[in-house]
Tab-separated table of C-alpha atoms in Angstrom:
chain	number	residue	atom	x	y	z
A	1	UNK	CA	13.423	44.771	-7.173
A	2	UNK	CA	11.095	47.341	-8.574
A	3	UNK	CA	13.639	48.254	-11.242
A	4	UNK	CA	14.075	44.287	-12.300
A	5	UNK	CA	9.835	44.344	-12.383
A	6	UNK	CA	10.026	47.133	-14.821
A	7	UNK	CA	12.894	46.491	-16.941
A	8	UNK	CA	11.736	42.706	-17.515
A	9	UNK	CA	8.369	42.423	-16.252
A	10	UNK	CA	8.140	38.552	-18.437
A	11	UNK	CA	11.344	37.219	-16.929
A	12	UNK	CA	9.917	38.278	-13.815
A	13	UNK	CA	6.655	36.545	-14.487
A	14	UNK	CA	8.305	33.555	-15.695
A	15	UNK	CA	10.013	33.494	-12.602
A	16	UNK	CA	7.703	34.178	-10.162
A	17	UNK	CA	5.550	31.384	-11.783
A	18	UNK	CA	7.889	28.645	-11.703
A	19	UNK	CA	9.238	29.641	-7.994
A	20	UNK	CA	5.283	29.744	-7.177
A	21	UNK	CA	4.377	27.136	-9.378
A	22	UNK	CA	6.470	24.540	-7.764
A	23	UNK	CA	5.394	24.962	-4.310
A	24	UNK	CA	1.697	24.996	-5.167
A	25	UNK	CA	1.993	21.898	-7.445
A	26	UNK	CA	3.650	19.459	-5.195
A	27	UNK	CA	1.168	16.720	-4.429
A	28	UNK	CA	-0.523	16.216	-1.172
A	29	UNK	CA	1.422	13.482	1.127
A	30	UNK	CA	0.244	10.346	0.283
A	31	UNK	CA	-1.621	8.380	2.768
A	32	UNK	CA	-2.984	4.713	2.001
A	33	UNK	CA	-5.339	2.792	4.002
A	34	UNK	CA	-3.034	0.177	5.187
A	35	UNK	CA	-1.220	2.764	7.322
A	36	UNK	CA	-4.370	3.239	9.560
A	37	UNK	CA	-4.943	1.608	12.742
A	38	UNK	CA	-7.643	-0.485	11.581
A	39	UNK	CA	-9.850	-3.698	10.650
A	40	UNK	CA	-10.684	-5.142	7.329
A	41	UNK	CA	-13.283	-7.460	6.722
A	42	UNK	CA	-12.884	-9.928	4.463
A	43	UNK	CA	-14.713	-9.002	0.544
A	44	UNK	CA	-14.052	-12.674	-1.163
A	45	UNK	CA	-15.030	-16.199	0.149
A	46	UNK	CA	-11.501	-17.164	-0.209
A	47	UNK	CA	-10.091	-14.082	1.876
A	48	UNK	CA	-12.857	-15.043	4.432
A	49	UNK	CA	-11.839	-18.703	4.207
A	50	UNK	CA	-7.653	-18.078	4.370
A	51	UNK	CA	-7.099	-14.699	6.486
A	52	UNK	CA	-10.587	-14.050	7.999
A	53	UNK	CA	-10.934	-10.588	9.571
A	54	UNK	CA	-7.666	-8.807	9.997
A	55	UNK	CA	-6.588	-6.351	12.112
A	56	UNK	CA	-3.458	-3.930	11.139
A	57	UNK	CA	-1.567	-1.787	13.986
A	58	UNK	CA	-0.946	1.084	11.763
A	59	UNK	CA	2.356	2.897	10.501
A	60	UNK	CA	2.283	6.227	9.348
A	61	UNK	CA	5.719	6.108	8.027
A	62	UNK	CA	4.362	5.086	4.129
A	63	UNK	CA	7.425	3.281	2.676
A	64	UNK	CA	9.758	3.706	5.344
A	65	UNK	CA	12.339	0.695	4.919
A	66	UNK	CA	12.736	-0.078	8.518
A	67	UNK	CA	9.526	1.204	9.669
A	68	UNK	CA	7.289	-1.452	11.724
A	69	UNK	CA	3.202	-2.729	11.971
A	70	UNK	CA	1.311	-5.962	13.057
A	71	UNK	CA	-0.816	-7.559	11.542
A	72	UNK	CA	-3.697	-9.728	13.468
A	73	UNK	CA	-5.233	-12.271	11.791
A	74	UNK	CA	-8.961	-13.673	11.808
A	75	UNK	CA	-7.796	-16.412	14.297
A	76	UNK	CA	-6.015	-14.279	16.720
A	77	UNK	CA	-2.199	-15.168	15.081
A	78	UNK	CA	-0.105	-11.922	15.183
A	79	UNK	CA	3.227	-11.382	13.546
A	80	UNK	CA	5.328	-8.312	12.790
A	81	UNK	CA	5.717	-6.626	9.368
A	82	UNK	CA	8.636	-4.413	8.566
A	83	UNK	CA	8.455	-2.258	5.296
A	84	UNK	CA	11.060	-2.569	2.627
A	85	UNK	CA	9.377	0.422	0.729
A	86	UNK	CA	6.815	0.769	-1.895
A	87	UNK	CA	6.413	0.465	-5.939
A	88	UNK	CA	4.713	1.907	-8.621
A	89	UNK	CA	3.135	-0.648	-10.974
A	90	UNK	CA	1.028	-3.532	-12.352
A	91	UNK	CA	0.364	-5.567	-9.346
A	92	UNK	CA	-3.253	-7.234	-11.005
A	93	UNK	CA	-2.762	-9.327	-13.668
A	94	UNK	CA	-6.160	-9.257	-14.504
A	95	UNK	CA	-5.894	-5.847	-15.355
A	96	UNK	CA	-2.691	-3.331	-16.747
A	97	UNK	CA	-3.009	-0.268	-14.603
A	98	UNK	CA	-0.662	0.550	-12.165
A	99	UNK	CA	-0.964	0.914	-8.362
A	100	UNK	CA	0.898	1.897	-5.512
A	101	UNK	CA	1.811	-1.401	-2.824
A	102	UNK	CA	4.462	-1.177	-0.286
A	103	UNK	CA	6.173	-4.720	0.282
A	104	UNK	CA	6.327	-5.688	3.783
A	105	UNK	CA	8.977	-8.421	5.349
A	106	UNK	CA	6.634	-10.848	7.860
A	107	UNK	CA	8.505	-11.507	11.215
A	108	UNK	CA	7.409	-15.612	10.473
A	109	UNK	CA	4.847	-17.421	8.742
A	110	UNK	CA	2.122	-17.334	10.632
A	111	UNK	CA	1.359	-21.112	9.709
A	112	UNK	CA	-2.167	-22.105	9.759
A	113	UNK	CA	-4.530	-19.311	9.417
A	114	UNK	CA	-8.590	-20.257	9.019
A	115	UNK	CA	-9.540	-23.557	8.190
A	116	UNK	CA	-6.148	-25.355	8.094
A	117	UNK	CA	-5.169	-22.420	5.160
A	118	UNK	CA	-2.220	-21.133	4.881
A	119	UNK	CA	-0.745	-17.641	3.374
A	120	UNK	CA	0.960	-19.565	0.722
A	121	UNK	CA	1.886	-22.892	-0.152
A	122	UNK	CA	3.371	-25.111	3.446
A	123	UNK	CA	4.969	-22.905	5.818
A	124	UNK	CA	7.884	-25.295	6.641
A	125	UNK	CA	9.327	-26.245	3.039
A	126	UNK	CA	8.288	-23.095	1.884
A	127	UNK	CA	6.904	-20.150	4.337
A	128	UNK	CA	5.525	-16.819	3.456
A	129	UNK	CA	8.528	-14.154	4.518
A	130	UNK	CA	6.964	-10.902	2.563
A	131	UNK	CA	4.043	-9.743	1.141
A	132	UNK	CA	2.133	-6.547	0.084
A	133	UNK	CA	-0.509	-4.296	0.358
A	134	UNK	CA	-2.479	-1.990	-2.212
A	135	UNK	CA	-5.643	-0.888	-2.689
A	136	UNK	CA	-8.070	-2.079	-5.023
A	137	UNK	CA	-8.834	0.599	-7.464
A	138	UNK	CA	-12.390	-0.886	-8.666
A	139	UNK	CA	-13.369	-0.811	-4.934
A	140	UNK	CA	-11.945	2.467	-3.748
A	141	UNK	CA	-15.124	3.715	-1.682
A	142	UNK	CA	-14.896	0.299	-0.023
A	143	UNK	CA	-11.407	1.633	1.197
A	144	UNK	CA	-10.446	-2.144	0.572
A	145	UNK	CA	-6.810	-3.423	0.914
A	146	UNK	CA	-5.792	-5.759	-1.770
A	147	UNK	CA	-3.045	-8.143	-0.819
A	148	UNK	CA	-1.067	-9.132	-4.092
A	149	UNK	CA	1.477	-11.730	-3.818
A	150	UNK	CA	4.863	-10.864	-5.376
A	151	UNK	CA	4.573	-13.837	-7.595
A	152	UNK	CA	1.565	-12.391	-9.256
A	153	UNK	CA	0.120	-15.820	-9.382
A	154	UNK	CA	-2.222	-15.318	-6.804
A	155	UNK	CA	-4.036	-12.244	-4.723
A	156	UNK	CA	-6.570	-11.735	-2.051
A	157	UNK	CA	-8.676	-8.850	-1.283
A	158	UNK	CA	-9.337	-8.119	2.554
């Protein structure tokens, strides 16, 4: 080894960066606050009026297809969400950069929520059967949870 230091002491540089390099540059695992065992209160009126408080059960499996959490909402209705993995990209049309959200299958619609609301549109012609979290980049100290709808024609923030 000695001999290789001294007869090519750049290659051996070179080397001994990239081998280095690559370990020390890998980023840390990601974590995102809709894998923690926790409540969000609701930011908007209309989050407040549809989903009210929510509770999630937690999954620290991040974009595990296969991997399972609840979800609780404001009026006690619970249902099961399994992930189908996550996605880099524009999930806000109000704005063009790109987030992280993993998409979620629900167990069911969980019908009526608050006030007679529903998740999206009438649960028995046409019920809610996935969704998806992010987090809202403009309120990141908030450690808020964004839920886009796939059809990007609606969103609430919890």
């Amino acid at each position: 080894m000695i001999i290789f230091q001294q007869r090519y002491p750049v290659a051996f540089t070179i080397a001994a960066c990239l081998v280095c390099g690559s370990a020390l540059a890998q980023s840390a695992i990601e974590h995102h606050v809709w894998q923690d065992k926790r409540k969000f209160e609701p930011y908007s009126r209309t989050a407040k009026a549809i989903t009210g408080t929510i509770r999630l059960s937690g999954n620290p499996d991040f974009a595990t297809p296969g991997s399972k959490m609840a979800i609780t909402f404001g009026n006690g209705k619970k249902i099961g969400l399994t992930s189908v993995g996550a996605s880099w990209r524009q999930w806000d049309e109000t704005n063009d950069k790109k987030s992280t959200a993993e998409v979620f299958k629900l167990s069911r619609d969980p019908g009526a929520l608050k006030n007679g609301n529903t998740l999206c549109g009438d649960p028995k012609s046409d019920p809610a059967n996935t969704s998806c979290f992010s987090k809202d980049r403009r309120l990141e100290t908030l450690r808020c949870l964004e839920w886009p709808s796939l059809d990007r024609k609606k969103s609430h923030t919890t």
